[in-house]
Amino acid sequence: MGGIDRTPQRSFFQAAGLGKTELSQPMIAVVNSWNEIVPGHYHLQQLSEQVKASIWAAGGTPLEFNTIAICDGIAMDHDGMRMPLISRDIIADTVELMIRAHGFDGMVMLASCDKIIPGMLMAAARLNIPTVMVTGGASLPRGFFHPQGPFSHNPYEMVSQYKSGKICLQELEEIEQFTCPGAGSCSQLGTANTMAIMTEGMGMSLPGCGTSLAISPEKGRIARESGKAVMKLVAENIRVSDILTPAALQNAVRVGTAVGGSTNLTLHMLALAYELGVPFSLDDIDRISRDTPQIASLGPHYMLDLDRAGGVYALAKVLGSKMEREALTVTSDTVGMHMDRAAVHNSDVIRDLEHAYRAEGGIAVLRGNLAPDGAVVKQSGIAKDLYCFTGPAATFECEEDAVAAIYDGMVKKGDVIVIRNEGPSGGPGMREMLGATAAVMGKGMGEEVAIVTDGRFSGATRGPAVGHISPEAAVNGPIAIVQDGDIITIDIPNRILHVELTDEEIRTRIKQLPARSHVQQSGLLGRYARLVSQAHEGAVMK
């Protein structure tokens, strides 16, 4: 911001209250997704004050701006669920716009929840300036109700329990009041916490950031240290491209699958790789997951337990040589150096390799004539005796139709529920099918039916649910031609998703599909439908 030629720009900054001293220092953007709507972001304003104070103390000039944040939990199970995945790319765009327009020297990004963390990482990849991420942290573990009763910590499943007559209205209201205990992202391992763990694993946040709770004193300390860290990165000219390398992507997937993370990690890692210009595919994710034992499970445990057990680098230490130790982090130290300093404090939470929950990581990528370009399943959320499932298709053109059929008893034991037209373009927006999975669980059919869809699933989804089928129905992928009664096989160990039709039958049915007019949507949804790529490419707007 120096020199005669920058006089006009400095005059505008001075109009905003900055003086010569402030304008002579490195200008650091504090990018915040705080708002009063989303519990995961409700506390970020306090953290940003800690970040800014440490930047001032280290000789920088922090300037804060905000971007959007959507709560998937609030958007879930209605038309609003079209918006969260779209918002990821919009968040990346808004951050890029602000940073490029105003010429910042570095940035600290504060974010929480499912699409905001990856959206900011995508922006960081585009901008390639010194950057530190502060993930907002999980909430306290959810409240407990009548431990002997049929209660889940998923209020969507509890709605299904109520509709099935298994709980009364008073019990449902109690769950509504107490299930979410305050600021922070969901306490279990959904997409938000998966991405926080992976952000630390890839070196973009400080040690401890991925697992420290939203309300913890540790989170405030990490926020202050992050302000100092970005100033060091600026001084040493360490940019995002120095940290987000192919090795960093592998480390991120390694820790994400080692904890049994969300299927959404596949979309976000592919999108991040796209922004970085790094070759990375579903096959790479599957390869890493096959070679990564699941040594932590946030089914019986919470983020609080993982943090107390030692956190991300303790988990990485157990993985040992499977991690890329020489990968650089935002502290200027390597991943290996942080691993050496870490220790496991609870072997029930972070197990050793000999006692892993599973020999493979949480994600499996399936292929076959129903998903030529791939499909994704969270194998860590499925009982092993359901890893192979064969049954007749029960087809539905949208999630609402499937949910209604489940509640009405139209879906039978052994069925494979096929939900289509929910992909990136066909949705548009690739909604999460939590309504369908919650209805299945609430009806007590979690081990009796399977779901396959070109839509997505919640990070907390359980049971045989295969999503991200690519190509999607909207572009005449094979899922578009499945008919009621067609036999579908899900074979997770062999990574197969197959419908018992010949190639010729599939080609004939595809030719008989009615011509699809383009999605008749106005505004953002229409733009997204025209521009978005398929799920196996990260569902990015190209």
Coordinates of C-alpha atoms in Angstrom, one line a residue:
M1 CA 0.0 0.0 0.0
G2 CA 3.0 2.3 -0.3
G3 CA 4.2 4.7 -3.0
I4 CA 2.8 7.8 -4.8
D5 CA 0.6 5.7 -7.1
R6 CA -1.3 4.2 -4.2
T7 CA -2.4 7.6 -2.8
P8 CA -6.0 7.3 -4.0
Q9 CA -6.4 3.9 -2.4
R10 CA -4.8 5.0 0.9
S11 CA -7.3 7.9 1.0
F12 CA -10.2 5.5 1.0
F13 CA -8.7 3.5 3.8
Q14 CA -8.0 6.6 5.8
A15 CA -11.7 7.5 5.4
A16 CA -12.4 4.2 7.2
G17 CA -10.3 5.3 10.1
L18 CA -6.8 4.0 9.3
G19 CA -3.7 6.2 9.6
K20 CA -0.2 6.1 8.1
T21 CA 1.1 3.6 10.7
E22 CA -1.7 1.1 10.0
L23 CA -1.3 1.5 6.2
S24 CA 2.4 0.9 6.4
Q25 CA 1.8 -2.5 8.0
P26 CA 0.8 -5.8 6.4
M27 CA -2.9 -5.7 5.7
I28 CA -4.6 -8.9 7.0
A29 CA -8.1 -9.8 6.1
V30 CA -10.1 -11.5 8.8
V31 CA -12.7 -13.4 6.9
N32 CA -15.6 -14.3 9.2
S33 CA -18.8 -16.3 8.5
W34 CA -20.4 -15.2 11.8
N35 CA -24.1 -14.7 11.9
E36 CA -27.0 -14.8 14.4
I37 CA -28.7 -17.7 12.6
V38 CA -26.4 -20.7 12.7
P39 CA -25.4 -22.2 16.0
G40 CA -22.0 -23.3 14.6
H41 CA -21.2 -19.6 13.8
Y42 CA -22.9 -17.8 16.7
H43 CA -19.6 -17.5 18.6
L44 CA -17.3 -16.6 15.8
Q45 CA -17.5 -12.9 16.5
Q46 CA -15.7 -13.4 19.8
L47 CA -13.0 -15.5 18.2
S48 CA -12.4 -12.9 15.5
E49 CA -11.7 -10.3 18.2
Q50 CA -9.0 -12.6 19.6
V51 CA -7.5 -13.0 16.1
K52 CA -7.5 -9.3 15.4
A53 CA -5.9 -8.4 18.7
S54 CA -3.0 -10.8 18.1
I55 CA -2.5 -9.4 14.5
W56 CA -2.3 -5.9 15.9
A57 CA 0.2 -7.0 18.6
A58 CA 2.3 -8.7 15.9
G59 CA 2.5 -5.5 13.8
G60 CA -0.2 -6.1 11.3
T61 CA -3.4 -4.3 10.4
P62 CA -6.5 -6.6 10.6
L63 CA -9.6 -5.7 8.7
E64 CA -12.7 -7.9 9.0
F65 CA -15.4 -8.8 6.6
N66 CA -18.2 -11.4 6.5
T67 CA -19.4 -14.0 4.2
I68 CA -22.6 -16.1 4.2
A69 CA -23.2 -19.3 6.2
I70 CA -26.1 -21.8 5.9
C71 CA -27.0 -24.3 8.6
D72 CA -27.7 -27.6 7.0
G73 CA -29.8 -28.7 10.0
I74 CA -32.2 -25.8 9.5
A75 CA -32.2 -26.2 5.7
M76 CA -32.7 -30.0 5.9
D77 CA -35.8 -31.9 4.8
H78 CA -37.4 -29.1 2.8
D79 CA -36.7 -27.1 -0.4
G80 CA -34.0 -25.1 1.4
M81 CA -31.7 -28.1 1.2
R82 CA -31.0 -27.2 -2.4
M83 CA -29.0 -24.2 -1.1
P84 CA -26.1 -25.5 1.1
L85 CA -23.9 -27.1 -1.5
I86 CA -24.5 -24.2 -3.9
S87 CA -23.4 -21.9 -1.1
R88 CA -19.9 -23.5 -0.9
D89 CA -19.0 -22.2 -4.3
I90 CA -20.6 -18.8 -3.6
I91 CA -18.6 -18.5 -0.4
A92 CA -15.4 -19.1 -2.4
D93 CA -16.5 -16.5 -4.9
T94 CA -17.3 -13.8 -2.2
V95 CA -14.0 -14.3 -0.5
E96 CA -12.1 -14.1 -3.8
L97 CA -13.9 -10.9 -4.7
M98 CA -13.1 -9.1 -1.5
I99 CA -9.5 -10.2 -1.3
R100 CA -8.6 -9.5 -5.0
A101 CA -10.4 -6.2 -5.0
H102 CA -8.7 -4.8 -1.9
G103 CA -5.2 -6.3 -2.2
F104 CA -4.7 -8.0 1.2
D105 CA -1.3 -9.4 2.2
G106 CA -2.7 -12.3 4.1
M107 CA -5.9 -13.6 5.7
V108 CA -7.2 -15.5 8.7
M109 CA -10.5 -17.4 7.9
L110 CA -13.0 -18.2 10.6
A111 CA -15.6 -20.8 9.7
S112 CA -17.6 -23.6 10.9
C113 CA -20.2 -26.1 9.5
D114 CA -20.5 -28.2 6.4
K115 CA -20.0 -26.1 3.3
I116 CA -18.4 -23.0 4.8
I117 CA -15.0 -24.6 5.7
P118 CA -14.5 -26.1 2.2
G119 CA -15.8 -22.9 0.6
M120 CA -13.2 -20.9 2.3
L121 CA -10.5 -23.5 1.6
M122 CA -11.4 -23.3 -2.1
A123 CA -11.0 -19.5 -1.9
A124 CA -7.6 -19.8 -0.2
A125 CA -6.5 -22.1 -3.0
R126 CA -7.5 -19.6 -5.7
L127 CA -5.9 -16.6 -3.9
N128 CA -2.6 -18.2 -2.8
I129 CA -1.7 -15.7 -0.2
P130 CA -0.5 -16.5 3.4
T131 CA -3.6 -17.9 5.1
V132 CA -4.6 -19.6 8.4
M133 CA -7.9 -21.2 9.0
V134 CA -9.7 -21.2 12.4
T135 CA -12.4 -23.7 12.5
G136 CA -15.1 -22.8 15.0
G137 CA -15.3 -26.1 16.9
A138 CA -18.0 -28.5 18.0
S139 CA -20.7 -28.0 20.6
L140 CA -20.9 -29.9 23.8
P141 CA -22.3 -33.4 23.5
R142 CA -26.0 -33.4 23.0
G143 CA -28.4 -33.9 25.9
F144 CA -29.6 -37.3 27.0
F145 CA -33.2 -38.4 27.5
H146 CA -34.5 -41.5 29.2
P147 CA -31.5 -43.7 28.6
Q148 CA -33.6 -46.8 28.6
G149 CA -36.0 -45.4 25.9
P150 CA -35.9 -45.6 22.1
F151 CA -34.1 -42.2 21.8
S152 CA -31.7 -41.0 19.2
H153 CA -29.7 -37.8 19.3
N154 CA -31.0 -37.0 15.8
P155 CA -34.2 -35.0 16.1
Y156 CA -35.2 -35.9 12.5
E157 CA -35.2 -39.6 13.5
M158 CA -37.3 -38.7 16.5
V159 CA -39.9 -37.1 14.3
S160 CA -40.2 -40.4 12.6
Q161 CA -40.4 -42.2 15.9
Y162 CA -43.3 -39.9 16.9
K163 CA -45.1 -40.5 13.7
S164 CA -44.7 -44.2 14.2
G165 CA -46.2 -43.9 17.7
K166 CA -43.0 -44.9 19.5
I167 CA -42.7 -41.7 21.5
C168 CA -45.3 -39.2 22.7
L169 CA -45.5 -35.4 21.9
Q170 CA -44.2 -34.4 25.3
E171 CA -41.0 -36.5 24.7
L172 CA -40.6 -35.0 21.3
E173 CA -40.9 -31.5 22.7
E174 CA -38.3 -32.4 25.3
I175 CA -35.9 -33.5 22.6
E176 CA -36.6 -30.3 20.7
Q177 CA -35.7 -28.2 23.7
F178 CA -32.5 -29.9 24.8
T179 CA -30.9 -31.9 22.0
C180 CA -28.7 -29.0 20.8
P181 CA -26.8 -27.6 23.8
G182 CA -25.4 -24.3 22.5
A183 CA -22.8 -22.7 20.2
G184 CA -20.7 -24.9 18.0
S185 CA -21.2 -27.3 15.1
C186 CA -22.9 -30.7 15.8
S187 CA -21.2 -32.7 18.5
Q188 CA -21.1 -35.9 16.5
L189 CA -19.0 -36.6 13.4
G190 CA -21.0 -34.9 10.7
T191 CA -19.5 -33.1 7.8
A192 CA -18.6 -30.0 9.8
N193 CA -16.4 -31.8 12.2
T194 CA -15.0 -34.1 9.5
M195 CA -13.9 -31.0 7.6
A196 CA -12.4 -29.4 10.7
I197 CA -10.4 -32.6 11.4
M198 CA -9.2 -32.6 7.7
T199 CA -8.3 -28.9 7.8
E200 CA -5.9 -29.6 10.6
G201 CA -4.7 -32.8 8.9
M202 CA -3.9 -30.9 5.7
G203 CA -1.9 -28.3 7.7
M204 CA -4.2 -25.3 7.2
S205 CA -5.1 -24.8 10.9
L206 CA -3.1 -24.9 14.1
P207 CA -2.6 -28.1 16.2
G208 CA -5.7 -28.7 18.3
C209 CA -8.0 -26.5 16.2
G210 CA -9.8 -29.3 14.5
T211 CA -11.1 -30.9 17.7
S212 CA -11.2 -28.1 20.4
L213 CA -14.8 -27.3 21.3
A214 CA -16.4 -24.0 20.4
I215 CA -16.8 -22.9 24.0
S216 CA -13.4 -24.0 25.2
P217 CA -10.7 -21.7 26.4
E218 CA -8.4 -23.6 24.1
K219 CA -10.3 -22.3 21.1
G220 CA -9.7 -18.7 22.1
R221 CA -6.0 -19.4 22.6
I222 CA -5.8 -21.0 19.1
A223 CA -7.5 -17.9 17.7
R224 CA -4.9 -15.7 19.2
E225 CA -2.1 -17.9 18.0
S226 CA -3.6 -18.0 14.5
G227 CA -3.2 -14.2 14.3
K228 CA 0.5 -14.6 15.2
A229 CA 0.9 -17.4 12.7
V230 CA -0.4 -15.5 9.7
M231 CA 2.0 -12.7 10.4
K232 CA 4.9 -15.2 10.4
L233 CA 3.6 -16.7 7.2
V234 CA 3.6 -13.2 5.6
A235 CA 7.1 -12.5 6.8
E236 CA 8.4 -15.7 5.5
N237 CA 6.2 -15.5 2.3
I238 CA 4.7 -19.0 2.9
R239 CA 1.7 -19.2 0.7
V240 CA -1.2 -21.6 0.4
S241 CA 0.4 -23.4 -2.5
D242 CA 3.4 -24.3 -0.2
I243 CA 1.0 -26.0 2.2
L244 CA -1.9 -27.4 0.0
T245 CA 0.1 -29.9 -2.0
P246 CA -0.8 -33.4 -3.1
A247 CA 0.7 -34.7 0.1
A248 CA -1.6 -32.4 2.1
L249 CA -4.6 -33.7 0.3
Q250 CA -3.6 -37.3 1.1
N251 CA -3.0 -36.4 4.7
A252 CA -6.5 -34.8 4.9
V253 CA -8.2 -37.9 3.4
R254 CA -6.1 -40.1 5.6
V255 CA -7.3 -38.6 8.9
G256 CA -10.8 -38.1 7.6
T257 CA -11.3 -41.7 6.8
A258 CA -9.4 -42.9 9.9
V259 CA -12.2 -41.4 12.0
G260 CA -15.0 -42.6 9.8
G261 CA -15.8 -39.2 8.4
S262 CA -18.7 -37.9 6.2
T263 CA -19.3 -39.0 2.6
N264 CA -19.4 -35.2 1.8
L265 CA -15.6 -35.1 2.2
T266 CA -15.3 -36.6 -1.2
L267 CA -17.1 -33.7 -2.9
H268 CA -15.1 -31.1 -1.0
M269 CA -11.7 -32.7 -1.5
L270 CA -12.4 -33.1 -5.2
A271 CA -13.5 -29.4 -5.4
L272 CA -10.4 -28.3 -3.5
A273 CA -8.2 -30.3 -5.8
Y274 CA -9.9 -28.7 -8.8
E275 CA -9.1 -25.2 -7.4
L276 CA -5.5 -26.2 -6.8
G277 CA -5.1 -27.7 -10.2
V278 CA -4.0 -31.0 -8.6
P279 CA -4.9 -34.4 -10.1
F280 CA -7.1 -36.1 -7.5
S281 CA -10.1 -38.4 -8.1
L282 CA -12.6 -40.6 -6.3
D283 CA -10.2 -43.5 -7.0
D284 CA -7.5 -41.7 -5.0
I285 CA -9.8 -41.3 -2.1
D286 CA -10.9 -44.9 -2.2
R287 CA -7.2 -46.0 -2.5
I288 CA -6.3 -44.0 0.6
S289 CA -9.4 -45.2 2.5
R290 CA -8.6 -48.9 1.7
D291 CA -5.1 -48.4 3.1
T292 CA -6.2 -46.5 6.3
P293 CA -7.5 -48.4 9.3
Q294 CA -10.4 -46.7 11.1
I295 CA -8.9 -46.2 14.5
A296 CA -11.4 -43.8 15.9
S297 CA -15.2 -43.8 15.9
L298 CA -17.4 -40.9 16.8
G299 CA -20.5 -43.1 17.0
P300 CA -19.8 -44.2 20.6
H301 CA -17.7 -41.0 21.2
Y302 CA -18.0 -37.3 20.6
M303 CA -15.6 -34.6 19.4
L304 CA -15.0 -33.8 23.1
D305 CA -13.7 -37.3 23.6
L306 CA -11.4 -37.1 20.5
D307 CA -10.0 -33.8 21.7
R308 CA -9.3 -35.1 25.2
A309 CA -7.7 -38.3 23.7
G310 CA -5.1 -36.2 21.9
G311 CA -6.8 -34.9 18.8
V312 CA -5.8 -35.0 15.2
Y313 CA -2.0 -35.3 15.5
A314 CA -2.3 -38.1 18.1
L315 CA -4.5 -39.9 15.6
A316 CA -1.9 -39.2 12.9
K317 CA 0.9 -40.5 15.2
V318 CA -0.9 -43.9 15.4
L319 CA -1.1 -43.9 11.6
G320 CA 2.6 -43.3 11.5
S321 CA 4.3 -43.9 8.1
K322 CA 1.0 -43.7 6.3
M323 CA 1.1 -39.9 6.9
E324 CA 3.1 -37.6 4.6
R325 CA 5.4 -36.3 7.4
E326 CA 7.3 -33.7 5.4
A327 CA 4.1 -31.8 4.5
L328 CA 4.3 -28.2 5.6
T329 CA 1.7 -26.6 8.0
V330 CA 0.7 -23.0 8.8
T331 CA 3.0 -23.1 11.8
S332 CA 6.0 -23.4 9.5
D333 CA 6.6 -26.8 11.1
T334 CA 5.9 -30.1 9.3
V335 CA 3.2 -32.6 9.9
G336 CA 5.8 -35.0 11.2
M337 CA 7.1 -32.5 13.8
H338 CA 3.5 -32.1 15.2
M339 CA 3.1 -35.9 15.2
D340 CA 6.2 -36.3 17.2
R341 CA 4.9 -33.9 19.9
A342 CA 1.5 -35.6 20.1
A343 CA 0.4 -38.4 22.4
V344 CA -2.6 -40.6 22.8
H345 CA -4.3 -40.1 26.1
N346 CA -7.2 -42.5 25.8
S347 CA -6.7 -45.7 23.7
D348 CA -10.5 -46.4 23.9
V349 CA -11.1 -43.3 21.8
I350 CA -8.0 -43.5 19.5
R351 CA -7.1 -47.1 19.1
D352 CA -3.8 -48.6 18.1
L353 CA -3.5 -50.3 14.7
E354 CA -4.0 -53.8 16.1
H355 CA -7.3 -52.9 17.6
A356 CA -8.7 -50.7 14.9
Y357 CA -12.5 -50.6 14.5
R358 CA -12.1 -51.6 10.9
A359 CA -9.2 -52.6 8.6
E360 CA -10.3 -49.9 6.2
G361 CA -11.3 -46.3 6.5
G362 CA -14.8 -45.0 6.6
I363 CA -15.4 -44.2 2.9
A364 CA -15.8 -46.7 0.0
V365 CA -16.2 -45.7 -3.7
L366 CA -18.4 -48.1 -5.6
R367 CA -18.7 -48.5 -9.4
G368 CA -20.7 -50.6 -11.8
N369 CA -23.3 -50.3 -14.5
L370 CA -25.5 -48.3 -12.1
A371 CA -22.7 -45.8 -11.3
P372 CA -20.1 -45.8 -14.1
D373 CA -18.3 -42.7 -12.8
G374 CA -18.6 -43.8 -9.1
A375 CA -20.8 -43.7 -6.0
V376 CA -19.9 -43.1 -2.4
V377 CA -20.9 -44.9 0.8
K378 CA -20.0 -44.4 4.4
Q379 CA -19.1 -48.0 5.2
S380 CA -18.2 -47.0 8.8
G381 CA -21.9 -46.4 9.4
I382 CA -23.0 -49.9 8.2
A383 CA -23.1 -53.2 10.1
K384 CA -20.7 -55.6 8.4
D385 CA -23.5 -58.1 7.7
L386 CA -25.1 -55.5 5.5
Y387 CA -22.0 -54.8 3.4
C388 CA -23.6 -56.9 0.7
F389 CA -27.2 -56.2 -0.1
T390 CA -29.4 -57.3 -3.0
G391 CA -33.0 -56.5 -3.5
P392 CA -35.7 -55.2 -5.9
A393 CA -35.8 -51.5 -6.7
A394 CA -38.5 -49.2 -5.4
T395 CA -38.1 -46.1 -7.5
F396 CA -38.9 -42.5 -6.6
E397 CA -38.5 -39.3 -8.6
C398 CA -37.6 -37.2 -5.5
E399 CA -37.0 -37.5 -1.8
E400 CA -40.5 -36.3 -0.8
D401 CA -42.1 -39.2 -2.7
A402 CA -39.8 -41.7 -1.0
V403 CA -40.5 -40.4 2.5
A404 CA -44.2 -40.5 1.9
A405 CA -44.0 -44.1 0.7
I406 CA -41.9 -45.1 3.7
Y407 CA -44.4 -43.6 6.2
D408 CA -47.3 -45.2 4.3
G409 CA -45.8 -48.6 4.5
M410 CA -45.2 -48.9 0.7
V411 CA -41.6 -49.8 1.1
K412 CA -41.0 -53.4 2.1
K413 CA -38.2 -55.3 3.8
G414 CA -35.5 -56.1 1.3
D415 CA -36.2 -53.2 -1.0
V416 CA -33.6 -51.0 -2.5
I417 CA -35.0 -47.5 -2.4
V418 CA -33.9 -45.6 -5.5
I419 CA -34.2 -41.8 -5.2
R420 CA -33.2 -39.9 -8.4
N421 CA -33.4 -36.4 -9.9
E422 CA -31.6 -35.2 -6.7
G423 CA -28.1 -34.7 -8.2
P424 CA -26.1 -31.5 -8.6
S425 CA -27.9 -30.4 -11.8
G426 CA -31.2 -32.4 -11.4
G427 CA -32.0 -31.2 -7.9
P428 CA -30.7 -28.7 -8.5
G429 CA -28.4 -28.5 -5.5
M430 CA -27.8 -32.1 -4.6
R431 CA -29.9 -32.2 -1.5
E432 CA -29.1 -34.4 1.5
M433 CA -31.5 -37.3 1.8
L434 CA -31.8 -37.1 5.6
G435 CA -35.6 -37.1 5.4
A436 CA -35.5 -40.5 3.8
T437 CA -32.8 -42.0 6.0
A438 CA -34.5 -40.6 9.2
A439 CA -37.8 -42.1 8.1
V440 CA -36.2 -45.5 7.5
M441 CA -34.5 -45.4 10.9
G442 CA -37.6 -44.1 12.7
K443 CA -39.6 -47.0 11.2
G444 CA -37.1 -49.5 12.5
M445 CA -36.1 -50.5 9.0
G446 CA -32.4 -49.4 9.2
E447 CA -31.2 -53.0 8.6
E448 CA -34.0 -54.1 6.3
V449 CA -33.7 -51.7 3.3
A450 CA -31.0 -49.9 1.4
I451 CA -31.1 -46.5 -0.3
V452 CA -29.3 -45.5 -3.5
T453 CA -29.5 -42.0 -4.9
D454 CA -27.8 -39.4 -7.0
G455 CA -28.3 -37.0 -4.1
R456 CA -26.2 -36.7 -0.9
F457 CA -26.4 -37.9 2.6
S458 CA -25.9 -36.2 6.0
G459 CA -22.5 -36.8 7.6
A460 CA -24.3 -38.6 10.4
T461 CA -26.1 -41.0 8.1
R462 CA -26.2 -44.7 9.2
G463 CA -27.2 -47.8 7.4
P464 CA -26.7 -49.0 3.8
A465 CA -27.1 -45.7 2.0
V466 CA -25.2 -45.1 -1.3
G467 CA -25.1 -41.6 -2.7
H468 CA -23.4 -39.4 -5.2
I469 CA -24.3 -41.8 -8.1
S470 CA -22.6 -40.4 -11.1
P471 CA -23.7 -39.7 -13.8
E472 CA -26.9 -38.4 -12.3
A473 CA -30.4 -39.0 -13.7
A474 CA -30.6 -35.4 -15.1
V475 CA -27.9 -36.2 -17.6
N476 CA -29.4 -39.6 -18.4
G477 CA -27.1 -41.6 -16.1
P478 CA -28.2 -45.3 -15.7
I479 CA -30.1 -44.5 -12.5
A480 CA -32.6 -42.7 -14.7
I481 CA -33.7 -46.0 -16.3
V482 CA -34.1 -48.2 -13.2
Q483 CA -37.7 -49.5 -12.9
D484 CA -39.6 -51.0 -9.9
G485 CA -38.5 -54.6 -9.4
D486 CA -35.1 -54.3 -11.1
I487 CA -32.6 -56.2 -8.9
I488 CA -29.8 -54.0 -7.5
T489 CA -26.7 -55.3 -5.8
I490 CA -24.6 -53.3 -3.4
D491 CA -21.2 -55.1 -2.7
I492 CA -19.0 -52.9 -0.6
P493 CA -16.0 -55.2 -0.2
N494 CA -15.7 -55.6 -3.9
R495 CA -16.8 -51.9 -4.5
I496 CA -19.7 -52.8 -6.8
L497 CA -23.0 -51.1 -7.5
H498 CA -24.9 -53.1 -10.1
V499 CA -28.4 -53.4 -11.6
E500 CA -29.2 -56.8 -13.2
L501 CA -29.7 -55.5 -16.7
T502 CA -27.6 -56.1 -19.8
D503 CA -25.7 -53.3 -21.4
E504 CA -28.0 -53.5 -24.3
E505 CA -31.1 -53.2 -22.0
I506 CA -29.6 -50.2 -20.4
R507 CA -28.8 -48.5 -23.7
T508 CA -32.3 -49.2 -25.0
R509 CA -34.0 -47.8 -22.0
I510 CA -31.8 -44.7 -22.1
K511 CA -32.8 -44.1 -25.7
Q512 CA -36.4 -44.4 -24.7
L513 CA -36.1 -41.7 -22.0
P514 CA -38.1 -38.6 -22.8
A515 CA -36.1 -35.6 -23.9
R516 CA -35.3 -33.5 -20.9
S517 CA -35.9 -29.8 -21.2
H518 CA -33.4 -27.8 -19.2
V519 CA -34.2 -27.3 -15.6
Q520 CA -36.8 -24.6 -15.5
Q521 CA -35.4 -22.6 -12.6
S522 CA -34.8 -18.9 -12.3
G523 CA -32.0 -17.1 -10.6
L524 CA -29.3 -18.9 -8.8
L525 CA -30.8 -22.4 -9.1
G526 CA -31.0 -22.1 -12.9
R527 CA -27.4 -20.8 -13.1
Y528 CA -26.2 -23.6 -10.9
A529 CA -28.0 -26.3 -12.9
R530 CA -26.4 -25.1 -16.1
L531 CA -22.9 -24.7 -14.7
V532 CA -22.4 -27.5 -12.1
S533 CA -20.2 -30.5 -12.8
Q534 CA -21.0 -34.0 -11.8
A535 CA -20.5 -35.4 -8.3
H536 CA -17.4 -37.4 -9.3
E537 CA -15.8 -34.0 -10.2
G538 CA -16.7 -32.4 -6.9
A539 CA -20.0 -30.7 -8.1
V540 CA -18.1 -27.4 -8.8
M541 CA -19.5 -24.6 -10.9
K542 CA -17.2 -24.5 -13.9

